[in-house]
Every structure is written in structure tokens, then in C-alpha cells.
Amino acid sequence: MADEIISIRDLSKSFGTHEVLKKIDVAVEAGEVICVVGSSGSGKSTLLRCINRLEHQTSGEILFHGQPVKNAQKDVNEYRARVGMVFQSFNLFNNMTVLKNCMAGTRKVLHISKEEAFDRAITHLKAVGMAPFINAMPSQLSGGQKQRVAIARALCMNPEVLLFDEPTSALDPEMVGEVLAVMKELARTGLTMIIVTHEMGFARDVSTRTIFMDKGYVVESDAPERLFTNPQNPRTQQFLSRFIAG
Amino acid sequence: MTVTLLNAAATPENSMGWMAFLMQKYANLFWEGTWITLYVAVIGTLLGFVLGYVVGIVQDIVISKEDHLVKKIIYHIMKKVAWVYVEIFRGTPMIVQGMIIYYGLHQADVKITSITAGILVTLLNTGSYMSETVRGGIKSIETGQREGALALGMSPVSAMLNVILPQAFKNIMPEMANTFLSNIKMTSVLNVIGVSELFMTAKTAGSTYYKYFEAYLVIAVIYLVLCFVFNRLFMLLEKKLAGKQEYVLAAEYMDNQ
């Protein structure tokens, strides 16, 4: 329990009368790489957005190191600075160069010195192979390059957990590879990650635990070697059937 | 006056001649008119832009259920005030606003020069239109930009200032140029409250010799030149804001590939 970074308790979320998350209970421990899989509309992304406070849950709570995150804007900001997020649509700031994108958070939120922010940016951009592009604007990059910069930008904040919301869904197959390679490398460093993805091979190879969601419920949560070979729930079996057969 | 007329070397024979004559004779007056037109338009527009940004941002505030009650009430009042202001100033002519503000303030014993009143009217008028432009500009920026900023831990205000407004600003630049050019010309209505801008200048210059046609032609040319020059300046600014089309690879980091 002591190293539980994020605990989701009895979390429900409705948009109007439509309930997209139903009584979710998930605990995330330090060093875990959790992949969340499931069909579109199963609530995966909403769960991630609730964790990051981009959506506010209807009921239930999310604990960070055992403490509920307060509603005050200041507390939310501090929490978000420690929980990074990578989006499907990259969301790089279009008015800033690659370098400025990677320094925006450290300068405006963490208020570290320019030199240190620069060093951090270069370190992480090198790690994702984007350091030569520091002067480029986001519009001048390919999708895969943008996503790698977005990952570097999130890493510059030294987050305790990094959330990925379908990071490769907007990319063509070639670019998917380059982004997944970066994420694989991150998983090896021991960074705690929660990844919503449709890349089943990646989930099986990289995650320490895979969660299958359907219609707003967490249907099954298990080590990938078990979930992908011997799923217990019929719905999980059905969803993974194509994949397991292959 | 008669003396001056008699002393003139020759009475102009056509309109072109009269224009040249008036320009020469009333050079100082025209210069002053041009200066005051620019003074009122530039200061009024710039302040109006600032007001427009503030009101536009206020109108864009989304009150969420989770907000504190006091915060909700304050936001609600701010939004209502902004709404009423925009409705009133977009819904009445500038010339009427000028009269009401100038004579209203005088009646209330507020000593205000006509130039100050003119700037006030221009800025209030500009602000009301600008706020809608700014609101549209903010709406034109995809929500991902804001979410990307919030996810880094930026406050909503910081996200607005660092990420959204710089992009919205670029998008609404052409409309800001429009507003500014329009304001250069709209200051002409301020002659009704005694601002000695270009229109007033032409009225004065034209009356002495009863050469209104020529006097107004003179200021038409001046307006045209002003607008032309400022339009070029805005185009330059827009080009500068668009940024470079190419970027240079940072060679010093190349070997790390």
C-alpha cells in the first residue's frame, strides 16, 4: 500500500444520463506499466482524463499517494505537474518551437532556471531522438516526431506517473513503431505508466499488468501473460480472440 | 481675411489649384488635424484592444460545477456586465455615444476635454467589437492546446496567456488591422463633440473660401494615405508573426541520432 501512487476508488463518471465509467477500482503502484485495452467507447480515455482531472468524476475518488487531490485550482495544478500526460493528438503548443515546448512546463510551472530547463529539454529530446529539431515548429514535424517531442515535453517535468492516451492512434504504421520504441525504452527505466492503447502486441510485451475495459467497467485485470493467453471473462475472450488466435 | 485674399499672388482657377492653395494655406491646420486623428485613433484603438481582450476572455470563462460559490458569483456578475456593455456599445452609433458621453459628463460636472472624450468613445466602441473578435479567436484554437497546457500543471490563466492568446492573436490580426483602419476613419464623427480632427479641419478650411469640395478632397487623400501606410505596416507585422518557413537542424546534436 505504501508505494501506491494512484488509487482509483469506486469511480463513476456520467455525461448527462450516459454513464461512461462505472465503479472503477484500480490501484497503481510505483514502477508499474499498466496498459488499458478495450473497444472504443469503453471508457478508457475518460478514465485517463479523470485521473488527470481534465474530467471531473461524478462520484468516487482518486487518491494520490493516499491523499485525495483537493479541488482548489492550485492543488490541481501541482498534482498535474507530477502526473504527466501524452495525448493522442500530441497537443504540442503550435506557437512554440520544439525547444520552447519542452521548456514551457519547467519554466512556467516549476520555475527552474533557464539553463537547467534547457539541459533537461536537451537530455529528454536526445532520448527520443529529436534533439536536432529544437528549432522546428510543431507544424513542420511528422506525427511520429510530434509525439516523440510530446513525450520529451512530459518527461521534462520529471513526473511520477506518465499517462498515455492512445499515443499511436493518430499515426501511420511506420510512425507507430518509432513511438512505441521510445515508450518501451521508458518502461525499462522503471517509470510508472498508464497507457491506453489499441496496440495489443505492445501491451502484451511491455505492460506489467493489462486492464480490459468494456462498457464502463473494468472487466479483467491481470498480468499480460495470463490475460492474453487465458482470459477468464467471456467478453475479454471475445475481444482478444482474434489476437490470441494469431 | 480679405487682406490675405487680395495679397494672394493669383486666385486658383480650378479644383486642383484650390486644393493646393488650401493645403498650403492651412498646412498647419491639416497637420494638426492629421496628428489629432492619429492620436485619438491610435490611443483609442490600442486601449480598446486591451479592453476587448479582457472582455473577450471574461466572456470565454466557463463556470464549472466544481468552482467555489463565491468564484461562481463573481464570474457570473463579470459575464453579465461584459454582456450588457457589449450589447449597448455595439447597438448604438458611435456618434450618439460621443454626444451622450461628452455632454453627460459635462452635465455631471466632470471636466473632460473633447479629445479625452473622443479617446474614451473610441476605446469603448472598439472594445465592444473587439471582445467578440477575441472570443471567436479563442474559440478557433483547438481545445487540445489548452489541455496540453493544463496537463503540464499550468493554471488556466497561464495557459491562456502563454498558449492560447498568442495563437488567437495571430488569427485575429487581420481583423485587428480592419478595426484600426476603420477607427482612423471613424474618428471623423468626433467633430460633433469638438475634437479638431481631420473632418473638423476640412470644415474650417473649406468655410473661409466656401471651397468645401476641395477641402474634403484634401482630407480624403490624407485618410487614404494614412490607411494605405498602416495597412502596409499591418501586412508586414502579419508576415513577421507567421514566422519562418524553414528551420535549421541543430547540427551539434546530430551525432546523437
Coordinates of C-alpha atoms in Angstrom, one line a residue:
Chain A
M1 CA 0.0 0.0 0.0
A2 CA 2.8 2.3 0.9
D3 CA 4.0 2.7 -2.7
E4 CA 0.6 3.1 -4.2
I5 CA 0.9 6.2 -6.3
I6 CA -2.6 6.4 -7.6
S7 CA -5.6 4.7 -6.2
I8 CA -8.9 5.0 -8.0
R9 CA -11.8 4.1 -5.7
D10 CA -15.4 3.5 -6.8
L11 CA -15.0 6.0 -9.6
S12 CA -18.1 6.8 -11.7
K13 CA -18.5 9.3 -14.4
S14 CA -21.6 10.3 -16.4
F15 CA -22.0 12.7 -19.3
G16 CA -25.6 13.7 -18.8
T17 CA -27.6 10.5 -18.4
H18 CA -24.9 8.4 -20.2
E19 CA -22.7 6.6 -17.6
V20 CA -19.3 6.1 -19.2
L21 CA -17.4 4.9 -16.1
K22 CA -19.0 2.5 -13.6
K23 CA -17.5 2.0 -10.2
I24 CA -13.9 1.7 -11.2
D25 CA -11.3 0.4 -8.7
V26 CA -7.7 0.4 -9.7
A27 CA -4.5 0.9 -7.7
V28 CA -1.3 1.8 -9.4
E29 CA 2.0 1.1 -7.7
A30 CA 5.3 2.6 -8.4
G31 CA 7.1 1.1 -11.3
E32 CA 4.0 -0.5 -12.8
V33 CA 3.4 -0.2 -16.5
I34 CA -0.4 -0.6 -16.9
C35 CA -1.9 -1.0 -20.3
V36 CA -5.7 -0.3 -20.6
V37 CA -7.3 -2.0 -23.6
G38 CA -10.8 -2.4 -24.8
S39 CA -13.1 -1.4 -27.6
S40 CA -13.7 2.2 -28.5
G41 CA -16.3 3.8 -26.2
S42 CA -15.5 1.5 -23.3
G43 CA -14.4 4.5 -21.2
K44 CA -10.6 4.0 -21.3
S45 CA -9.8 7.6 -22.3
T46 CA -12.3 9.0 -19.9
L47 CA -10.7 7.1 -17.1
L48 CA -7.3 8.6 -18.0
R49 CA -8.8 12.1 -18.3
C50 CA -10.4 11.7 -14.9
I51 CA -7.0 10.7 -13.4
N52 CA -5.5 13.8 -14.9
R53 CA -8.5 15.9 -13.8
L54 CA -9.4 17.0 -17.3
E55 CA -12.7 15.4 -16.5
H56 CA -14.3 15.5 -13.1
Q57 CA -15.7 12.3 -11.8
T58 CA -19.4 12.1 -10.9
S59 CA -18.7 10.0 -7.8
G60 CA -15.8 8.1 -6.2
E61 CA -12.3 9.4 -5.6
I62 CA -8.8 9.4 -6.9
L63 CA -6.1 9.3 -4.3
F64 CA -2.5 10.4 -5.0
H65 CA -0.1 8.9 -2.5
G66 CA -3.1 8.0 -0.4
Q67 CA -4.4 11.6 -0.3
P68 CA -7.4 12.8 -2.3
V69 CA -6.5 15.7 -4.6
K70 CA -8.2 18.8 -3.5
N71 CA -10.5 20.8 -5.8
A72 CA -8.6 24.1 -5.4
Q73 CA -7.0 25.1 -8.7
K74 CA -3.6 25.4 -7.1
D75 CA -3.7 21.8 -5.8
V76 CA -4.9 20.6 -9.1
N77 CA -2.1 22.4 -10.9
E78 CA 0.5 20.9 -8.5
Y79 CA -0.9 17.5 -8.9
R80 CA -0.9 17.7 -12.7
A81 CA 2.8 18.8 -12.7
R82 CA 3.6 15.5 -11.1
V83 CA 1.3 13.4 -13.3
G84 CA 2.3 13.8 -16.9
M85 CA 0.1 13.2 -19.9
V86 CA 0.7 12.4 -23.5
F87 CA -2.3 12.8 -25.9
Q88 CA -3.5 11.1 -29.0
S89 CA -3.4 14.4 -30.9
F90 CA 0.0 15.4 -29.4
N91 CA -1.2 18.8 -28.3
L92 CA 2.2 20.4 -28.8
F93 CA 2.0 24.2 -28.5
N94 CA 1.7 25.5 -32.1
N95 CA 3.1 28.9 -31.1
M96 CA 6.4 27.5 -29.8
T97 CA 9.4 25.7 -31.2
V98 CA 10.3 22.1 -30.1
L99 CA 12.7 23.5 -27.6
K100 CA 10.2 26.1 -26.1
N101 CA 7.6 23.3 -25.9
C102 CA 9.9 21.3 -23.8
M103 CA 10.8 24.3 -21.6
A104 CA 7.3 25.7 -21.1
G105 CA 6.4 23.5 -18.2
T106 CA 9.7 23.6 -16.4
R107 CA 9.9 27.4 -16.8
K108 CA 6.3 28.5 -16.2
V109 CA 5.2 25.8 -13.7
L110 CA 8.3 24.5 -11.9
H111 CA 10.1 27.9 -12.3
I112 CA 13.5 26.3 -12.6
S113 CA 16.4 28.3 -14.2
K114 CA 16.7 28.7 -17.9
E115 CA 19.9 26.8 -18.0
E116 CA 18.5 23.8 -16.1
A117 CA 15.3 23.8 -18.2
F118 CA 17.4 23.8 -21.3
D119 CA 19.6 21.0 -20.1
R120 CA 16.5 18.9 -19.2
A121 CA 14.9 19.6 -22.5
I122 CA 18.0 18.6 -24.5
T123 CA 18.5 15.4 -22.3
H124 CA 15.0 14.2 -23.0
L125 CA 14.9 15.3 -26.6
K126 CA 18.1 13.3 -27.2
A127 CA 16.5 10.3 -25.5
V128 CA 13.6 10.4 -28.0
G129 CA 15.9 11.3 -30.9
M130 CA 14.5 14.7 -31.5
A131 CA 17.3 17.0 -30.3
P132 CA 18.4 18.1 -33.8
F133 CA 14.9 19.5 -34.3
I134 CA 14.9 22.0 -31.4
N135 CA 14.4 24.9 -33.8
A136 CA 11.4 23.4 -35.7
M137 CA 7.8 24.4 -35.2
P138 CA 5.3 21.6 -34.5
S139 CA 3.7 22.1 -37.9
Q140 CA 7.0 21.2 -39.6
L141 CA 7.2 17.8 -38.0
S142 CA 5.7 14.4 -38.8
G143 CA 3.1 12.8 -36.5
G144 CA 5.7 10.4 -35.0
Q145 CA 8.2 13.2 -34.4
K146 CA 5.5 15.3 -32.8
Q147 CA 4.5 12.5 -30.4
R148 CA 8.2 11.9 -29.5
V149 CA 8.5 15.6 -28.7
A150 CA 5.3 15.5 -26.6
I151 CA 6.8 12.6 -24.7
A152 CA 10.0 14.5 -24.1
R153 CA 8.0 17.5 -23.0
A154 CA 6.1 15.4 -20.4
L155 CA 9.4 13.9 -19.2
C156 CA 11.0 17.3 -18.6
M157 CA 8.6 17.7 -15.7
N158 CA 10.1 14.6 -14.0
P159 CA 6.6 13.1 -13.5
E160 CA 6.0 10.3 -11.0
V161 CA 3.4 8.8 -13.4
L162 CA 3.0 9.3 -17.1
L163 CA -0.4 8.8 -18.7
F164 CA -0.7 7.9 -22.4
D165 CA -4.0 8.4 -24.1
E166 CA -3.8 6.3 -27.3
P167 CA -0.5 7.8 -28.2
T168 CA -0.2 6.0 -31.5
S169 CA -3.8 6.0 -32.7
A170 CA -3.2 9.1 -34.9
L171 CA -0.1 7.7 -36.6
D172 CA 0.6 5.7 -39.6
P173 CA 2.1 2.2 -39.1
E174 CA 5.7 3.3 -39.6
M175 CA 5.5 6.1 -37.1
V176 CA 3.7 3.8 -34.6
G177 CA 7.0 1.8 -34.4
E178 CA 9.2 4.8 -33.5
V179 CA 6.8 6.0 -30.8
L180 CA 6.4 2.5 -29.3
A181 CA 10.2 2.1 -29.2
V182 CA 10.5 5.2 -27.2
M183 CA 7.8 4.0 -24.8
K184 CA 9.4 0.6 -24.5
E185 CA 12.6 2.3 -23.5
L186 CA 10.8 4.3 -20.9
A187 CA 9.2 1.2 -19.4
R188 CA 12.6 -0.2 -19.0
T189 CA 13.8 2.8 -16.9
G190 CA 11.1 1.9 -14.3
L191 CA 8.9 4.9 -14.9
T192 CA 5.3 4.4 -13.8
M193 CA 3.0 4.5 -16.8
I194 CA -0.7 4.1 -17.5
I195 CA -1.2 3.5 -21.2
V196 CA -4.5 3.4 -23.1
T197 CA -3.8 1.7 -26.3
H198 CA -5.0 -0.4 -29.2
E199 CA -1.6 -1.9 -29.7
M200 CA -2.1 -5.4 -28.3
G201 CA 1.4 -6.7 -29.1
F202 CA 2.8 -3.7 -27.3
A203 CA 0.5 -4.2 -24.3
R204 CA 1.5 -7.9 -24.1
D205 CA 5.2 -7.2 -24.3
V206 CA 5.6 -4.1 -22.2
S207 CA 2.9 -3.9 -19.6
T208 CA 3.3 -5.4 -16.1
R209 CA -0.4 -5.5 -15.9
T210 CA -3.1 -5.2 -18.5
I211 CA -6.6 -4.0 -17.8
F212 CA -9.5 -4.8 -20.1
M213 CA -12.4 -2.4 -20.0
D214 CA -15.9 -2.8 -21.5
K215 CA -18.9 -0.6 -21.3
G216 CA -17.5 1.4 -18.5
Y217 CA -16.5 -1.5 -16.3
V218 CA -13.1 -2.9 -15.6
V219 CA -13.8 -6.4 -16.7
E220 CA -10.5 -8.1 -16.1
S221 CA -7.1 -7.0 -14.8
D222 CA -4.2 -9.4 -14.9
A223 CA -0.6 -9.9 -15.8
P224 CA -0.4 -9.8 -19.6
E225 CA 1.0 -13.3 -20.0
R226 CA -2.2 -14.6 -18.3
L227 CA -4.7 -12.1 -19.8
F228 CA -3.5 -12.6 -23.3
T229 CA -3.3 -16.4 -23.2
N230 CA -6.0 -17.4 -20.8
P231 CA -8.6 -14.6 -20.2
Q232 CA -11.3 -15.5 -17.7
N233 CA -14.2 -13.3 -18.7
P234 CA -16.2 -14.2 -21.9
R235 CA -16.1 -10.6 -23.0
T236 CA -12.3 -10.5 -22.7
Q237 CA -12.1 -13.8 -24.6
Q238 CA -14.3 -12.4 -27.3
F239 CA -12.3 -9.1 -27.6
L240 CA -8.9 -10.8 -27.6
S241 CA -10.0 -13.9 -29.7
R242 CA -8.6 -12.5 -32.9
F243 CA -5.4 -11.6 -31.2
I244 CA -4.9 -14.8 -29.3
A245 CA -5.6 -17.0 -32.3
G246 CA -2.9 -15.0 -34.2
Chain B
M1 CA -9.2 87.8 -44.2
T2 CA -9.9 90.0 -47.2
V3 CA -6.4 91.3 -47.0
T4 CA -4.9 87.9 -47.2
L5 CA -7.1 87.1 -50.2
L6 CA -6.1 90.2 -52.0
N7 CA -2.4 89.5 -51.2
A8 CA -2.6 86.1 -52.8
A9 CA -0.5 86.1 -55.9
A10 CA -3.2 84.6 -58.0
T11 CA -6.6 83.1 -57.3
P12 CA -6.6 79.4 -58.2
E13 CA -8.6 78.6 -61.3
N14 CA -9.6 75.0 -60.9
S15 CA -10.2 72.5 -58.1
M16 CA -6.7 71.1 -58.2
G17 CA -5.4 74.6 -57.8
W18 CA -7.7 75.2 -54.9
M19 CA -6.6 72.0 -53.2
A20 CA -3.0 73.1 -53.5
F21 CA -3.9 76.5 -52.3
L22 CA -5.8 75.2 -49.3
M23 CA -3.1 72.7 -48.4
Q24 CA -0.5 75.4 -48.5
K25 CA -2.6 78.0 -46.6
Y26 CA -3.9 75.6 -44.0
A27 CA -0.8 73.3 -43.8
N28 CA -0.6 73.7 -40.1
L29 CA -4.3 73.1 -39.6
F30 CA -4.1 69.9 -41.7
W31 CA -1.0 68.7 -39.9
E32 CA -2.7 69.2 -36.6
G33 CA -5.9 67.5 -37.8
T34 CA -3.9 64.6 -39.1
W35 CA -2.0 64.4 -35.8
I36 CA -5.2 64.5 -33.7
T37 CA -6.9 61.9 -35.9
L38 CA -3.9 59.6 -35.4
Y39 CA -3.6 60.4 -31.7
V40 CA -7.2 59.6 -31.0
A41 CA -7.3 56.6 -33.3
V42 CA -4.1 55.0 -32.1
I43 CA -4.6 55.5 -28.4
G44 CA -8.3 54.7 -28.5
T45 CA -7.8 51.6 -30.6
L46 CA -4.9 50.3 -28.6
L47 CA -6.7 50.8 -25.3
G48 CA -9.8 49.4 -27.0
F49 CA -7.9 46.3 -28.0
V50 CA -6.8 45.8 -24.4
L51 CA -10.4 46.2 -23.2
G52 CA -11.6 43.9 -25.9
Y53 CA -9.1 41.2 -24.9
V54 CA -10.2 41.5 -21.2
V55 CA -13.9 41.4 -22.1
G56 CA -13.4 38.6 -24.6
I57 CA -11.6 36.5 -22.1
V58 CA -14.3 37.2 -19.5
Q59 CA -17.0 36.1 -22.0
D60 CA -15.0 32.9 -22.6
I61 CA -14.9 31.9 -18.9
V62 CA -16.7 28.6 -18.4
I63 CA -18.2 28.4 -14.9
S64 CA -17.8 24.8 -13.8
K65 CA -19.9 23.0 -11.2
E66 CA -16.8 22.3 -9.0
D67 CA -16.0 26.0 -8.6
H68 CA -16.3 27.7 -5.2
L69 CA -19.7 29.5 -4.7
V70 CA -18.0 33.0 -4.4
K71 CA -16.0 32.4 -7.5
K72 CA -19.2 31.3 -9.4
I73 CA -21.0 34.5 -8.3
I74 CA -18.1 36.8 -9.2
Y75 CA -17.7 35.1 -12.6
H76 CA -21.4 35.4 -13.2
I77 CA -21.5 39.1 -12.4
M78 CA -18.4 39.7 -14.6
K79 CA -20.0 37.9 -17.5
K80 CA -23.3 39.8 -17.1
V81 CA -21.5 43.2 -17.0
A82 CA -19.5 42.2 -20.1
W83 CA -22.6 41.2 -21.9
V84 CA -24.5 44.4 -21.1
Y85 CA -21.5 46.5 -22.1
V86 CA -21.1 44.7 -25.5
E87 CA -24.8 44.9 -26.2
I88 CA -25.0 48.7 -25.5
F89 CA -21.9 49.7 -27.4
R90 CA -22.5 47.5 -30.4
G91 CA -26.1 48.5 -30.5
T92 CA -25.7 52.3 -30.7
P93 CA -24.0 54.6 -33.2
M94 CA -20.6 56.0 -32.2
I95 CA -21.7 59.5 -33.0
V96 CA -24.5 59.2 -30.4
Q97 CA -22.2 57.6 -27.9
G98 CA -19.9 60.6 -28.3
M99 CA -22.7 63.1 -27.7
I100 CA -24.0 61.2 -24.6
I101 CA -20.6 60.7 -23.0
Y102 CA -19.3 64.2 -23.7
Y103 CA -22.4 66.1 -22.7
G104 CA -23.4 63.6 -20.0
L105 CA -20.0 64.0 -18.3
H106 CA -20.2 67.8 -18.6
Q107 CA -23.7 67.8 -17.1
A108 CA -22.3 65.8 -14.2
D109 CA -19.6 68.5 -13.8
V110 CA -16.8 66.2 -14.9
K111 CA -14.3 68.3 -16.7
I112 CA -13.2 66.4 -19.7
T113 CA -11.6 67.7 -22.9
S114 CA -13.2 66.8 -26.1
I115 CA -10.0 64.8 -27.1
T116 CA -10.2 62.7 -23.9
A117 CA -13.9 62.1 -24.5
G118 CA -13.1 61.2 -28.1
I119 CA -10.5 58.6 -27.0
L120 CA -12.9 57.3 -24.4
V121 CA -15.7 56.8 -27.0
T122 CA -13.2 55.2 -29.5
L123 CA -11.9 52.8 -26.9
L124 CA -15.3 51.8 -25.6
N125 CA -16.6 51.3 -29.1
T126 CA -13.6 49.3 -30.2
G127 CA -13.6 47.2 -27.0
S128 CA -17.2 46.0 -27.6
Y129 CA -16.5 44.8 -31.2
M130 CA -13.0 43.6 -30.3
S131 CA -14.3 41.4 -27.5
E132 CA -16.4 39.4 -29.9
T133 CA -13.4 39.0 -32.3
V134 CA -11.2 37.9 -29.4
R135 CA -13.9 35.4 -28.2
G136 CA -14.0 34.0 -31.8
G137 CA -10.2 33.9 -31.9
I138 CA -10.1 31.9 -28.6
K139 CA -12.7 29.5 -29.9
S140 CA -10.8 28.9 -33.0
I141 CA -7.9 27.4 -31.1
E142 CA -8.4 23.6 -30.6
T143 CA -9.1 22.5 -27.1
G144 CA -6.1 20.2 -27.2
Q145 CA -3.8 23.3 -26.9
R146 CA -5.5 24.2 -23.6
E147 CA -5.5 20.7 -22.3
G148 CA -1.8 20.2 -23.2
A149 CA -1.0 23.3 -21.1
L150 CA -3.2 22.2 -18.2
A151 CA -1.7 18.7 -18.2
L152 CA 1.7 20.3 -17.6
G153 CA 0.3 21.9 -14.5
M154 CA -0.2 25.4 -15.9
S155 CA -3.0 27.4 -14.4
P156 CA -5.9 28.3 -16.7
V157 CA -4.7 31.9 -16.7
S158 CA -1.1 30.8 -17.6
A159 CA -2.5 28.5 -20.4
M160 CA -4.5 31.4 -21.7
L161 CA -1.5 33.9 -21.7
N162 CA 1.3 31.5 -22.9
V163 CA -0.5 29.2 -25.3
I164 CA -4.0 30.3 -26.4
L165 CA -3.8 34.1 -26.7
P166 CA -0.5 34.1 -28.7
Q167 CA -2.2 31.8 -31.2
A168 CA -5.5 33.6 -31.2
F169 CA -3.7 36.9 -31.6
K170 CA -2.1 35.7 -34.8
N171 CA -5.5 34.5 -36.1
I172 CA -7.3 37.8 -35.4
M173 CA -4.5 40.0 -36.6
P174 CA -6.3 40.8 -39.9
E175 CA -9.4 41.7 -38.0
M176 CA -7.4 44.0 -35.7
A177 CA -6.0 45.7 -38.7
N178 CA -9.5 46.2 -40.0
T179 CA -10.6 47.7 -36.8
F180 CA -7.7 50.1 -36.7
L181 CA -8.2 51.3 -40.2
S182 CA -11.9 51.7 -39.6
N183 CA -11.1 53.7 -36.4
I184 CA -8.9 56.1 -38.3
K185 CA -11.9 57.0 -40.4
M186 CA -14.5 56.7 -37.6
T187 CA -12.8 59.5 -35.6
S188 CA -14.3 61.9 -38.1
V189 CA -17.6 61.6 -36.3
L190 CA -15.9 63.1 -33.2
N191 CA -16.1 66.5 -34.7
V192 CA -19.6 66.7 -33.2
I193 CA -18.1 67.0 -29.7
G194 CA -15.4 69.4 -30.9
V195 CA -12.4 67.2 -31.5
S196 CA -10.4 69.1 -34.1
E197 CA -9.5 66.1 -36.1
L198 CA -9.3 66.0 -39.9
F199 CA -13.1 66.3 -40.6
M200 CA -13.3 69.4 -38.4
T201 CA -10.1 70.8 -40.1
A202 CA -11.7 70.4 -43.6
K203 CA -14.9 72.1 -42.3
T204 CA -12.8 75.1 -41.1
A205 CA -10.5 75.2 -44.1
G206 CA -13.4 75.0 -46.5
S207 CA -15.6 77.6 -44.9
T208 CA -13.3 80.6 -45.5
Y209 CA -13.4 80.5 -49.2
Y210 CA -16.5 78.4 -49.5
K211 CA -14.4 75.6 -51.1
Y212 CA -15.8 72.6 -49.3
F213 CA -15.4 70.2 -52.2
E214 CA -11.7 70.9 -52.4
A215 CA -11.2 70.9 -48.6
Y216 CA -12.8 67.5 -48.2
L217 CA -10.9 66.1 -51.2
V218 CA -7.7 67.1 -49.4
I219 CA -8.6 65.2 -46.3
A220 CA -9.9 62.2 -48.3
V221 CA -6.4 62.0 -49.7
I222 CA -4.9 62.2 -46.3
Y223 CA -7.2 59.5 -44.9
L224 CA -6.3 57.3 -47.9
V225 CA -2.6 57.8 -47.4
L226 CA -2.9 57.0 -43.7
C227 CA -4.9 53.9 -44.3
F228 CA -2.5 52.8 -47.0
V229 CA 0.5 53.2 -44.9
F230 CA -1.0 51.5 -41.8
N231 CA -2.3 48.6 -43.9
R232 CA 1.3 48.0 -45.2
L233 CA 2.6 48.1 -41.7
F234 CA 0.0 45.5 -40.6
M235 CA 0.8 43.3 -43.5
L236 CA 4.5 43.4 -42.5
L237 CA 3.6 42.6 -38.9
E238 CA 1.4 39.7 -40.1
K239 CA 4.3 38.3 -42.2
K240 CA 6.6 38.6 -39.2
L241 CA 4.2 36.8 -37.0
A242 CA 3.8 34.0 -39.5
G243 CA 7.4 33.0 -38.7
K244 CA 10.0 31.3 -40.9
Q245 CA 9.0 28.7 -43.3
E246 CA 12.2 26.7 -42.7
Y247 CA 14.2 25.6 -39.7
V248 CA 17.8 24.8 -39.3
L249 CA 18.7 21.4 -37.8
A250 CA 20.8 21.8 -34.7
A251 CA 24.0 20.2 -36.0
E252 CA 25.5 20.0 -32.6
Y253 CA 23.0 17.3 -31.6
M254 CA 23.1 15.3 -34.9
D255 CA 25.6 12.7 -33.8
N256 CA 23.2 11.5 -31.1
Q257 CA 20.9 10.1 -33.7

